Each structure stands twice: as C-alpha cells, then as structure tokens.
PDB file of C-alpha atoms in Angstrom:
ATOM      1  CA  MET A   1      22.021   7.584 -15.087  1.00 79.00           C
ATOM      2  CA  LEU A   2      24.824   7.372 -12.516  1.00 72.00           C
ATOM      3  CA  ILE A   3      24.737   9.742  -9.518  1.00 75.00           C
ATOM      4  CA  TYR A   4      27.672  10.021  -7.120  1.00 69.00           C
ATOM      5  CA  ASN A   5      28.467  12.575  -4.421  1.00 67.00           C
ATOM      6  CA  TYR A   6      32.085  13.236  -5.334  1.00 59.00           C
ATOM      7  CA  VAL A   7      34.539  13.857  -8.148  1.00 57.00           C
ATOM      8  CA  ASP A   8      38.042  12.796  -7.183  1.00 54.00           C
ATOM      9  CA  SER A   9      41.451  11.872  -8.503  1.00 52.00           C
ATOM     10  CA  ASN A  10      41.377   8.339  -7.112  1.00 56.00           C
ATOM     11  CA  LEU A  11      39.582   6.004  -4.774  1.00 58.00           C
ATOM     12  CA  GLY A  12      40.852   5.125  -1.290  1.00 59.00           C
ATOM     13  CA  GLY A  13      44.083   3.347  -0.429  1.00 63.00           C
ATOM     14  CA  TYR A  14      46.428   5.985  -1.802  1.00 64.00           C
ATOM     15  CA  SER A  15      48.581   8.396   0.207  1.00 68.00           C
ATOM     16  CA  HIS A  16      46.980  11.460  -1.393  1.00 68.00           C
ATOM     17  CA  TRP A  17      43.530  12.427  -2.597  1.00 67.00           C
ATOM     18  CA  LYS A  18      42.278  15.446  -4.535  1.00 75.00           C
ATOM     19  CA  GLY A  19      38.810  16.364  -5.656  1.00 74.00           C
ATOM     20  CA  GLN A  20      35.520  17.771  -4.479  1.00 76.00           C
ATOM     21  CA  VAL A  21      32.205  16.754  -2.992  1.00 78.00           C
ATOM     22  CA  LEU A  22      29.195  17.544  -5.149  1.00 84.00           C
ATOM     23  CA  THR A  23      26.542  19.527  -3.264  1.00 88.00           C
ATOM     24  CA  ALA A  24      22.785  19.184  -3.558  1.00 93.00           C
ATOM     25  CA  ASP A  25      22.596  22.574  -5.292  1.00 93.00           C
ATOM     26  CA  GLU A  26      25.220  21.531  -7.841  1.00 91.00           C
ATOM     27  CA  LEU A  27      23.382  18.277  -8.507  1.00 93.00           C
ATOM     28  CA  HIS A  28      20.159  20.239  -8.978  1.00 94.00           C
ATOM     29  CA  VAL A  29      21.836  22.577 -11.499  1.00 94.00           C
ATOM     30  CA  LEU A  30      23.216  19.596 -13.438  1.00 93.00           C
ATOM     31  CA  TYR A  31      19.829  17.904 -13.491  1.00 93.00           C
ATOM     32  CA  GLU A  32      18.091  21.094 -14.646  1.00 94.00           C
ATOM     33  CA  GLY A  33      20.589  21.321 -17.512  1.00 95.00           C
ATOM     34  CA  ILE A  34      19.804  17.741 -18.493  1.00 93.00           C
ATOM     35  CA  LYS A  35      16.075  18.549 -18.457  1.00 93.00           C
ATOM     36  CA  LEU A  36      16.514  21.704 -20.550  1.00 94.00           C
ATOM     37  CA  ASN A  37      18.117  19.577 -23.250  1.00 93.00           C
ATOM     38  CA  ASN A  38      15.300  17.011 -22.953  1.00 91.00           C
ATOM     39  CA  VAL A  39      17.700  14.127 -22.323  1.00 88.00           C
ATOM     40  CA  HIS A  40      16.318  13.121 -18.919  1.00 88.00           C
ATOM     41  CA  HIS A  41      14.457  10.017 -20.080  1.00 90.00           C
ATOM     42  CA  TYR A  42      16.128   7.197 -18.172  1.00 94.00           C
ATOM     43  CA  ASP A  43      15.384   3.514 -17.665  1.00 95.00           C
ATOM     44  CA  TYR A  44      17.880   3.014 -14.820  1.00 96.00           C
ATOM     45  CA  VAL A  45      19.472   5.117 -12.094  1.00 96.00           C
ATOM     46  CA  LEU A  46      22.371   3.898  -9.941  1.00 96.00           C
ATOM     47  CA  THR A  47      23.665   5.630  -6.818  1.00 95.00           C
ATOM     48  CA  GLY A  48      26.482   4.796  -4.427  1.00 93.00           C
ATOM     49  CA  TYR A  49      28.666   6.552  -1.867  1.00 91.00           C
ATOM     50  CA  SER A  50      27.450   9.845  -0.426  1.00 91.00           C
ATOM     51  CA  ARG A  51      28.371  11.847   2.684  1.00 89.00           C
ATOM     52  CA  ASP A  52      25.719  14.556   2.560  1.00 91.00           C
ATOM     53  CA  THR A  53      22.065  14.387   3.669  1.00 94.00           C
ATOM     54  CA  SER A  54      20.849  17.208   1.420  1.00 94.00           C
ATOM     55  CA  PHE A  55      22.492  15.514  -1.566  1.00 94.00           C
ATOM     56  CA  LEU A  56      20.649  12.263  -0.787  1.00 95.00           C
ATOM     57  CA  GLU A  57      17.369  14.136  -0.398  1.00 96.00           C
ATOM     58  CA  MET A  58      17.934  15.772  -3.794  1.00 96.00           C
ATOM     59  CA  VAL A  59      18.566  12.308  -5.253  1.00 96.00           C
ATOM     60  CA  VAL A  60      15.180  11.190  -3.875  1.00 97.00           C
ATOM     61  CA  ASP A  61      13.459  14.215  -5.438  1.00 96.00           C
ATOM     62  CA  ILE A  62      15.072  13.433  -8.807  1.00 96.00           C
ATOM     63  CA  ILE A  63      14.163   9.740  -8.623  1.00 97.00           C
ATOM     64  CA  GLN A  64      10.538  10.575  -7.835  1.00 97.00           C
ATOM     65  CA  GLU A  65      10.349  13.010 -10.738  1.00 95.00           C
ATOM     66  CA  LEU A  66      11.939  10.524 -13.138  1.00 95.00           C
ATOM     67  CA  LYS A  67       9.541   7.789 -11.989  1.00 96.00           C
ATOM     68  CA  ARG A  68       6.548  10.038 -12.594  1.00 95.00           C
ATOM     69  CA  ALA A  69       7.754  10.419 -16.186  1.00 93.00           C
ATOM     70  CA  ASN A  70       8.655   6.711 -16.502  1.00 94.00           C
ATOM     71  CA  PRO A  71       6.965   4.463 -13.932  1.00 95.00           C
ATOM     72  CA  SER A  72       9.022   1.481 -15.116  1.00 95.00           C
ATOM     73  CA  LEU A  73      12.337   3.183 -14.235  1.00 96.00           C
ATOM     74  CA  VAL A  74      14.517   0.986 -12.026  1.00 97.00           C
ATOM     75  CA  TYR A  75      16.509   2.656  -9.256  1.00 98.00           C
ATOM     76  CA  VAL A  76      19.494   0.673  -7.962  1.00 97.00           C
ATOM     77  CA  CYS A  77      20.865   1.895  -4.631  1.00 97.00           C
ATOM     78  CA  ASP A  78      24.059   0.809  -2.915  1.00 97.00           C
ATOM     79  CA  PRO A  79      23.309   2.163   0.588  1.00 97.00           C
ATOM     80  CA  VAL A  80      26.899   2.832   1.625  1.00 95.00           C
ATOM     81  CA  LEU A  81      26.891   3.271   5.400  1.00 96.00           C
ATOM     82  CA  GLY A  82      29.700   1.134   6.817  1.00 94.00           C
ATOM     83  CA  ASP A  83      30.932  -2.387   7.443  1.00 93.00           C
ATOM     84  CA  HIS A  84      32.197  -4.697  10.205  1.00 88.00           C
ATOM     85  CA  GLY A  85      30.180  -2.964  12.910  1.00 90.00           C
ATOM     86  CA  SER A  86      31.144   0.654  12.265  1.00 92.00           C
ATOM     87  CA  MET A  87      29.931   3.482  10.056  1.00 94.00           C
ATOM     88  CA  TYR A  88      32.224   5.310   7.669  1.00 89.00           C
ATOM     89  CA  VAL A  89      29.762   8.024   6.723  1.00 93.00           C
ATOM     90  CA  PRO A  90      28.148  10.598   9.052  1.00 93.00           C
ATOM     91  CA  GLU A  91      25.492   9.013  11.273  1.00 95.00           C
ATOM     92  CA  ASN A  92      22.822  11.484  10.131  1.00 95.00           C
ATOM     93  CA  LEU A  93      22.760   9.714   6.743  1.00 96.00           C
ATOM     94  CA  HIS A  94      21.243   6.618   8.351  1.00 97.00           C
ATOM     95  CA  PRO A  95      17.678   7.954   8.808  1.00 97.00           C
ATOM     96  CA  VAL A  96      17.726   9.517   5.337  1.00 97.00           C
ATOM     97  CA  TYR A  97      18.601   6.182   3.745  1.00 97.00           C
ATOM     98  CA  LYS A  98      16.090   4.318   5.912  1.00 97.00           C
ATOM     99  CA  ASN A  99      13.138   6.685   5.608  1.00 97.00           C
ATOM    100  CA  LYS A 100      13.618   8.325   2.210  1.00 98.00           C
ATOM    101  CA  VAL A 101      16.114   6.592  -0.087  1.00 98.00           C
ATOM    102  CA  VAL A 102      15.397   2.887   0.407  1.00 98.00           C
ATOM    103  CA  PRO A 103      11.613   3.348   0.034  1.00 98.00           C
ATOM    104  CA  VAL A 104      12.041   4.669  -3.538  1.00 98.00           C
ATOM    105  CA  ALA A 105      14.656   2.066  -4.522  1.00 98.00           C
ATOM    106  CA  ASP A 106      13.844  -1.009  -6.599  1.00 98.00           C
ATOM    107  CA  ILE A 107      17.132  -2.857  -6.003  1.00 98.00           C
ATOM    108  CA  ILE A 108      19.457  -2.437  -3.014  1.00 98.00           C
ATOM    109  CA  THR A 109      22.864  -3.984  -2.319  1.00 98.00           C
ATOM    110  CA  PRO A 110      23.706  -3.616   1.390  1.00 98.00           C
ATOM    111  CA  ASN A 111      26.310  -5.646   3.224  1.00 97.00           C
ATOM    112  CA  GLN A 112      25.243  -7.377   6.445  1.00 97.00           C
ATOM    113  CA  PHE A 113      26.037  -4.390   8.664  1.00 97.00           C
ATOM    114  CA  GLU A 114      24.065  -2.030   6.423  1.00 98.00           C
ATOM    115  CA  ALA A 115      21.093  -4.429   6.209  1.00 98.00           C
ATOM    116  CA  GLU A 116      21.062  -4.715  10.012  1.00 98.00           C
ATOM    117  CA  LEU A 117      21.336  -0.948  10.416  1.00 97.00           C
ATOM    118  CA  LEU A 118      18.459  -0.274   8.015  1.00 98.00           C
ATOM    119  CA  THR A 119      16.124  -2.789   9.652  1.00 98.00           C
ATOM    120  CA  GLY A 120      17.241  -2.695  13.291  1.00 97.00           C
ATOM    121  CA  LYS A 121      17.530  -6.496  13.293  1.00 97.00           C
ATOM    122  CA  ASN A 122      20.698  -8.546  13.768  1.00 97.00           C
ATOM    123  CA  ILE A 123      21.682 -11.445  11.510  1.00 98.00           C
ATOM    124  CA  SER A 124      23.264 -14.534  13.025  1.00 97.00           C
ATOM    125  CA  THR A 125      21.482 -17.277  11.031  1.00 97.00           C
ATOM    126  CA  GLU A 126      20.260 -17.765   7.490  1.00 97.00           C
ATOM    127  CA  LYS A 127      16.676 -17.593   8.773  1.00 97.00           C
ATOM    128  CA  GLU A 128      17.357 -14.175  10.303  1.00 98.00           C
ATOM    129  CA  ALA A 129      18.939 -13.034   7.041  1.00 98.00           C
ATOM    130  CA  VAL A 130      15.746 -14.007   5.199  1.00 98.00           C
ATOM    131  CA  GLU A 131      13.689 -12.097   7.782  1.00 98.00           C
ATOM    132  CA  VAL A 132      15.891  -9.025   7.303  1.00 98.00           C
ATOM    133  CA  MET A 133      15.493  -9.214   3.522  1.00 98.00           C
ATOM    134  CA  ASP A 134      11.722  -9.477   3.975  1.00 97.00           C
ATOM    135  CA  LEU A 135      11.813  -6.365   6.172  1.00 98.00           C
ATOM    136  CA  LEU A 136      13.766  -4.560   3.453  1.00 98.00           C
ATOM    137  CA  HIS A 137      11.177  -5.662   0.872  1.00 98.00           C
ATOM    138  CA  ALA A 138       8.473  -4.188   3.104  1.00 97.00           C
ATOM    139  CA  MET A 139      10.350  -0.863   3.018  1.00 97.00           C
ATOM    140  CA  GLY A 140      10.113  -0.721  -0.793  1.00 97.00           C
ATOM    141  CA  PRO A 141      12.723  -2.596  -2.859  1.00 98.00           C
ATOM    142  CA  ASP A 142      11.626  -5.702  -4.774  1.00 97.00           C
ATOM    143  CA  THR A 143      15.202  -6.980  -5.042  1.00 98.00           C
ATOM    144  CA  VAL A 144      17.633  -7.178  -2.127  1.00 98.00           C
ATOM    145  CA  VAL A 145      21.148  -8.615  -2.272  1.00 98.00           C
ATOM    146  CA  ILE A 146      23.186  -8.795   0.930  1.00 98.00           C
ATOM    147  CA  THR A 147      26.599  -8.683  -0.706  1.00 97.00           C
ATOM    148  CA  SER A 148      28.567 -10.153   2.199  1.00 96.00           C
ATOM    149  CA  SER A 149      27.821 -11.578   5.621  1.00 96.00           C
ATOM    150  CA  ASP A 150      29.452 -13.204   8.627  1.00 95.00           C
ATOM    151  CA  LEU A 151      27.349 -16.340   8.303  1.00 97.00           C
ATOM    152  CA  PRO A 152      29.353 -19.588   8.190  1.00 96.00           C
ATOM    153  CA  SER A 153      29.771 -21.084   4.733  1.00 96.00           C
ATOM    154  CA  ARG A 154      29.042 -24.747   4.116  1.00 94.00           C
ATOM    155  CA  LEU A 155      32.250 -24.794   2.073  1.00 95.00           C
ATOM    156  CA  GLY A 156      34.506 -23.774   4.966  1.00 95.00           C
ATOM    157  CA  ASP A 157      36.101 -20.688   6.454  1.00 94.00           C
ATOM    158  CA  GLN A 158      37.716 -19.642   3.168  1.00 95.00           C
ATOM    159  CA  PHE A 159      34.298 -18.652   1.827  1.00 97.00           C
ATOM    160  CA  LEU A 160      31.857 -15.896   2.740  1.00 95.00           C
ATOM    161  CA  VAL A 161      28.094 -16.012   2.294  1.00 97.00           C
ATOM    162  CA  SER A 162      25.976 -13.638   0.212  1.00 98.00           C
ATOM    163  CA  LEU A 163      22.201 -13.801   0.013  1.00 98.00           C
ATOM    164  CA  GLY A 164      19.543 -12.401  -2.280  1.00 98.00           C
ATOM    165  CA  SER A 165      15.781 -12.099  -2.410  1.00 98.00           C
ATOM    166  CA  GLN A 166      13.509 -11.010  -5.253  1.00 98.00           C
ATOM    167  CA  ARG A 167       9.800 -10.301  -4.931  1.00 96.00           C
ATOM    168  CA  THR A 168       7.839 -10.659  -8.187  1.00 92.00           C
ATOM    169  CA  VAL A 169       4.282  -9.630  -9.020  1.00 85.00           C
ATOM    170  CA  HIS A 170       2.834 -11.821 -11.773  1.00 84.00           C
ATOM    171  CA  PRO A 171       0.357 -10.706 -14.496  1.00 86.00           C
ATOM    172  CA  ASP A 172      -2.546 -12.347 -12.618  1.00 89.00           C
ATOM    173  CA  GLY A 173      -1.711 -10.301  -9.527  1.00 85.00           C
ATOM    174  CA  SER A 174      -0.178 -13.172  -7.559  1.00 88.00           C
ATOM    175  CA  ARG A 175       3.202 -12.733  -5.829  1.00 88.00           C
ATOM    176  CA  SER A 176       6.213 -14.966  -5.409  1.00 92.00           C
ATOM    177  CA  THR A 177       9.644 -14.586  -3.819  1.00 95.00           C
ATOM    178  CA  GLN A 178      12.879 -16.200  -4.970  1.00 96.00           C
ATOM    179  CA  ARG A 179      15.705 -16.357  -2.436  1.00 98.00           C
ATOM    180  CA  VAL A 180      19.258 -17.436  -3.159  1.00 98.00           C
ATOM    181  CA  ARG A 181      22.512 -18.066  -1.324  1.00 98.00           C
ATOM    182  CA  MET A 182      26.020 -17.733  -2.744  1.00 97.00           C
ATOM    183  CA  ASP A 183      29.232 -19.100  -1.209  1.00 97.00           C
ATOM    184  CA  VAL A 184      31.974 -16.785  -2.410  1.00 96.00           C
ATOM    185  CA  PRO A 185      35.737 -17.457  -2.100  1.00 95.00           C
ATOM    186  CA  LYS A 186      37.544 -15.017   0.187  1.00 94.00           C
ATOM    187  CA  VAL A 187      40.445 -13.057  -1.275  1.00 91.00           C
ATOM    188  CA  ASP A 188      43.489 -11.956   0.726  1.00 86.00           C
ATOM    189  CA  ALA A 189      43.688  -8.454  -0.737  1.00 86.00           C
ATOM    190  CA  VAL A 190      41.984  -5.088  -0.391  1.00 86.00           C
ATOM    191  CA  PHE A 191      40.432  -3.593  -3.513  1.00 89.00           C
ATOM    192  CA  VAL A 192      38.637  -0.326  -4.146  1.00 86.00           C
ATOM    193  CA  GLY A 193      35.676  -0.018  -6.473  1.00 90.00           C
ATOM    194  CA  THR A 194      34.365  -3.559  -6.040  1.00 93.00           C
ATOM    195  CA  GLY A 195      31.093  -2.303  -4.530  1.00 92.00           C
ATOM    196  CA  ASP A 196      30.553   0.018  -7.483  1.00 93.00           C
ATOM    197  CA  LEU A 197      31.306  -2.769  -9.940  1.00 96.00           C
ATOM    198  CA  PHE A 198      28.989  -5.181  -8.134  1.00 96.00           C
ATOM    199  CA  ALA A 199      26.039  -2.776  -8.155  1.00 96.00           C
ATOM    200  CA  ALA A 200      26.595  -1.975 -11.830  1.00 96.00           C
ATOM    201  CA  MET A 201      26.803  -5.657 -12.777  1.00 97.00           C
ATOM    202  CA  LEU A 202      23.695  -6.523 -10.781  1.00 98.00           C
ATOM    203  CA  LEU A 203      21.868  -3.719 -12.583  1.00 97.00           C
ATOM    204  CA  ALA A 204      23.006  -5.082 -15.951  1.00 97.00           C
ATOM    205  CA  TRP A 205      22.184  -8.720 -15.266  1.00 97.00           C
ATOM    206  CA  THR A 206      18.813  -8.034 -13.636  1.00 97.00           C
ATOM    207  CA  HIS A 207      18.029  -6.111 -16.829  1.00 97.00           C
ATOM    208  CA  HIS A 208      18.734  -9.273 -18.841  1.00 97.00           C
ATOM    209  CA  TYR A 209      17.055 -11.567 -16.271  1.00 96.00           C
ATOM    210  CA  PRO A 210      14.441  -9.363 -14.577  1.00 94.00           C
ATOM    211  CA  ASN A 211      12.554 -12.267 -12.969  1.00 92.00           C
ATOM    212  CA  ASP A 212      15.430 -14.672 -12.372  1.00 96.00           C
ATOM    213  CA  LEU A 213      17.576 -13.511  -9.468  1.00 97.00           C
ATOM    214  CA  LYS A 214      19.460 -16.818  -9.372  1.00 97.00           C
ATOM    215  CA  THR A 215      20.858 -16.346 -12.878  1.00 98.00           C
ATOM    216  CA  ALA A 216      21.426 -12.612 -12.400  1.00 98.00           C
ATOM    217  CA  CYS A 217      23.455 -13.323  -9.244  1.00 98.00           C
ATOM    218  CA  GLU A 218      25.448 -16.119 -10.890  1.00 98.00           C
ATOM    219  CA  LYS A 219      26.360 -13.769 -13.747  1.00 98.00           C
ATOM    220  CA  THR A 220      27.170 -10.885 -11.388  1.00 98.00           C
ATOM    221  CA  PHE A 221      29.318 -12.890  -8.959  1.00 98.00           C
ATOM    222  CA  SER A 222      31.083 -14.640 -11.848  1.00 98.00           C
ATOM    223  CA  VAL A 223      32.036 -11.264 -13.340  1.00 98.00           C
ATOM    224  CA  MET A 224      33.393 -10.218  -9.948  1.00 97.00           C
ATOM    225  CA  HIS A 225      35.405 -13.436  -9.690  1.00 97.00           C
ATOM    226  CA  HIS A 226      36.970 -13.024 -13.141  1.00 97.00           C
ATOM    227  CA  VAL A 227      37.842  -9.345 -12.632  1.00 97.00           C
ATOM    228  CA  ILE A 228      39.331  -9.920  -9.178  1.00 96.00           C
ATOM    229  CA  GLN A 229      41.363 -12.956 -10.241  1.00 96.00           C
ATOM    230  CA  ARG A 230      42.759 -11.092 -13.252  1.00 97.00           C
ATOM    231  CA  THR A 231      43.562  -8.125 -11.018  1.00 96.00           C
ATOM    232  CA  ILE A 232      45.344 -10.303  -8.437  1.00 95.00           C
ATOM    233  CA  SER A 233      47.424 -12.087 -11.078  1.00 95.00           C
ATOM    234  CA  TYR A 234      48.472  -8.789 -12.633  1.00 95.00           C
ATOM    235  CA  ALA A 235      49.215  -7.190  -9.239  1.00 94.00           C
ATOM    236  CA  HIS A 236      51.436 -10.050  -8.062  1.00 94.00           C
ATOM    237  CA  GLU A 237      53.286 -10.024 -11.380  1.00 94.00           C
ATOM    238  CA  LEU A 238      54.026  -6.311 -10.950  1.00 93.00           C
ATOM    239  CA  ALA A 239      54.893  -6.562  -7.246  1.00 93.00           C
ATOM    240  CA  GLY A 240      57.326  -9.423  -7.694  1.00 93.00           C
ATOM    241  CA  PRO A 241      57.896 -12.582  -5.642  1.00 92.00           C
ATOM    242  CA  GLY A 242      57.203 -12.275  -1.923  1.00 89.00           C
ATOM    243  CA  ARG A 243      56.024  -8.659  -2.106  1.00 93.00           C
ATOM    244  CA  ARG A 244      52.526  -7.457  -1.265  1.00 91.00           C
ATOM    245  CA  PRO A 245      50.895  -5.506  -4.116  1.00 92.00           C
ATOM    246  CA  SER A 246      50.324  -1.774  -3.626  1.00 90.00           C
ATOM    247  CA  PRO A 247      46.982   0.016  -4.153  1.00 87.00           C
ATOM    248  CA  PRO A 248      47.922   1.204  -7.684  1.00 88.00           C
ATOM    249  CA  GLN A 249      48.837  -2.374  -8.612  1.00 92.00           C
ATOM    250  CA  LEU A 250      45.448  -3.568  -7.303  1.00 93.00           C
ATOM    251  CA  GLU A 251      43.400  -1.219  -9.481  1.00 93.00           C
ATOM    252  CA  LEU A 252      40.649  -3.385 -10.963  1.00 95.00           C
ATOM    253  CA  ARG A 253      41.523  -4.653 -14.448  1.00 96.00           C
ATOM    254  CA  MET A 254      38.260  -3.498 -15.960  1.00 95.00           C
ATOM    255  CA  VAL A 255      39.278  -2.896 -19.575  1.00 96.00           C
ATOM    256  CA  GLN A 256      41.214  -6.146 -19.688  1.00 97.00           C
ATOM    257  CA  SER A 257      38.086  -7.925 -18.389  1.00 97.00           C
ATOM    258  CA  LYS A 258      35.733  -6.571 -21.062  1.00 97.00           C
ATOM    259  CA  ALA A 259      34.892 -10.005 -22.457  1.00 97.00           C
ATOM    260  CA  ASP A 260      34.170 -11.418 -18.997  1.00 97.00           C
ATOM    261  CA  ILE A 261      31.979  -8.446 -18.136  1.00 97.00           C
ATOM    262  CA  GLU A 262      29.968  -8.874 -21.329  1.00 97.00           C
ATOM    263  CA  ASP A 263      29.644 -12.668 -21.206  1.00 96.00           C
ATOM    264  CA  PRO A 264      31.123 -14.278 -18.099  1.00 97.00           C
ATOM    265  CA  ALA A 265      31.808 -17.975 -17.839  1.00 97.00           C
ATOM    266  CA  ILE A 266      29.651 -19.089 -14.918  1.00 98.00           C
ATOM    267  CA  VAL A 267      31.990 -20.128 -12.123  1.00 97.00           C
ATOM    268  CA  MET A 268      29.814 -19.052  -9.180  1.00 96.00           C
ATOM    269  CA  ARG A 269      26.600 -20.977  -8.535  1.00 96.00           C
ATOM    270  CA  ALA A 270      23.624 -19.830  -6.484  1.00 97.00           C
ATOM    271  CA  THR A 271      21.507 -22.147  -4.343  1.00 97.00           C
ATOM    272  CA  VAL A 272      17.789 -21.475  -4.066  1.00 97.00           C
ATOM    273  CA  ILE A 273      16.716 -21.356  -0.403  1.00 95.00           C
ATOM    274  CA  SER A 274      13.282 -21.279   1.217  1.00 77.00           C
TER     275      SER A 274
END
C-alpha cells in the first residue's frame, strides 16, 4: 500500500505544476472504500512527502488498524522534512513525525538533517551518527538508513556517506544490531523522485533480505546507481554537447531500468561498522 499526500501532474523542477493535495477526510473515505471491498490486507505500507498534519495523523490511525489485523505488517516511512539545514514542509509536521509517525514505523529513511531534527542531536562524526540511529531505534523503527550525510568519505570529496542500522530480535529472545556504511559517488545533477525510488527499493530488498541490512543496502544503492547513470547518459544525449540537461530530460529512466531494478549488478559495497 502506497500513501501520498498529493496527486499532481509532475514532480518539482518544472515551470508549472497542477494537481491537488489529498486531505485526511479524503484519505479516510478511500480507506473505508478499500475496507468495504475487503481488500485491506497488506504486508507493507510506504509513505513519503506530506504537508498536512491531519493527513499524517490519519496515516498513523490507518497503520495502527492494519497492524492490529496483521502484526507482521512492515511500515516504511520516508520522513520528508527538509535538507541542508532547512525545512521544506510546514514546521508543525515535525512533532507529528517525531511523536506519532516514527514510533509506528518499522523502517525509516531520513537524510542527516531529518535524523538530527527527529532526535535533537547533531551529527559530525560516524560515532555520533551511530548514536543518532540508536536514538531512532529507541523511538520505534528496527531499521534506520540515513540516506545522505555531510560526513567525510574515505574515498574523497567526490563521495558522500550513507549509514544504516538494523536491530534484530532472534528466536531465543536475544538482540543484535548490524550497522553499515556506504560511500556513494556524488552526481552533478538534480533529479526528482530519487527519494521515492530509494524508499521503494529498500522496502523491496529488505523483504528479500529481512535480517541482512548489508545486502539489502548494496542491492538498493546499486539500483540507484544504475538508474541514475542511465538517466544521466540519456539526458546528456538529448541535451547535446556542452548543454545542461533540463528537468524533463532528467526524468528517471525507470522503465528502461527494469532489469537493473529486478536484479542489479552489485556495484556499491557496504562496510560493516561497530
């Protein structure tokens, strides 16, 4: 089940935009229709961008109801709040994410700014990033992936650092935590939809590797690499020599990347950290 707060003609980057924001009442009506037809039995729910507190609170109500019916349901939340030190959603969404949404999530995919905002703790070292992920675990989610950070990469300034942490409860009741680090090549282009694709791919690959975050991250980041590289090649071909590609030319080449999405060649490796 995929829940988003808007229906629009296109993502950002274009000169014009048409569409509408889905209200909490409209979401409730849609969900009631799904229940009336008895097709509300889900294994996964994924949510992303929202600009409305009542909508988010309705999402929480739906998640809680679905989890009562299926306690093994996995809720994946991309807590879209902002990036690079500033918010691009209303500030009143912050406490709703922190106090209501994140606690019912099983997997979250914040960037560094969002992780800091949710925990109230800054990240300037890998150790602090681990502490922030532990704080996020304590709020509810068993799997946390910080999709991008400002931490220095061991591979140089052309790479950014992503980190992940997965808390596992074993059949005997014991617990363990696997933490990983990824050094990801930077790309000199602006895309839209990469956050949505990342969250969807992480959902898919954690389904296949539920207790192996290292492999799930390698698969997820490799898919992202293949899709972005194919998109860049296509965009530059359309733009022509010496010209910067436009937003329409940088639309992610999803259909053309079907094989890579289904079975990516592993080109991104994760390092297990303590």
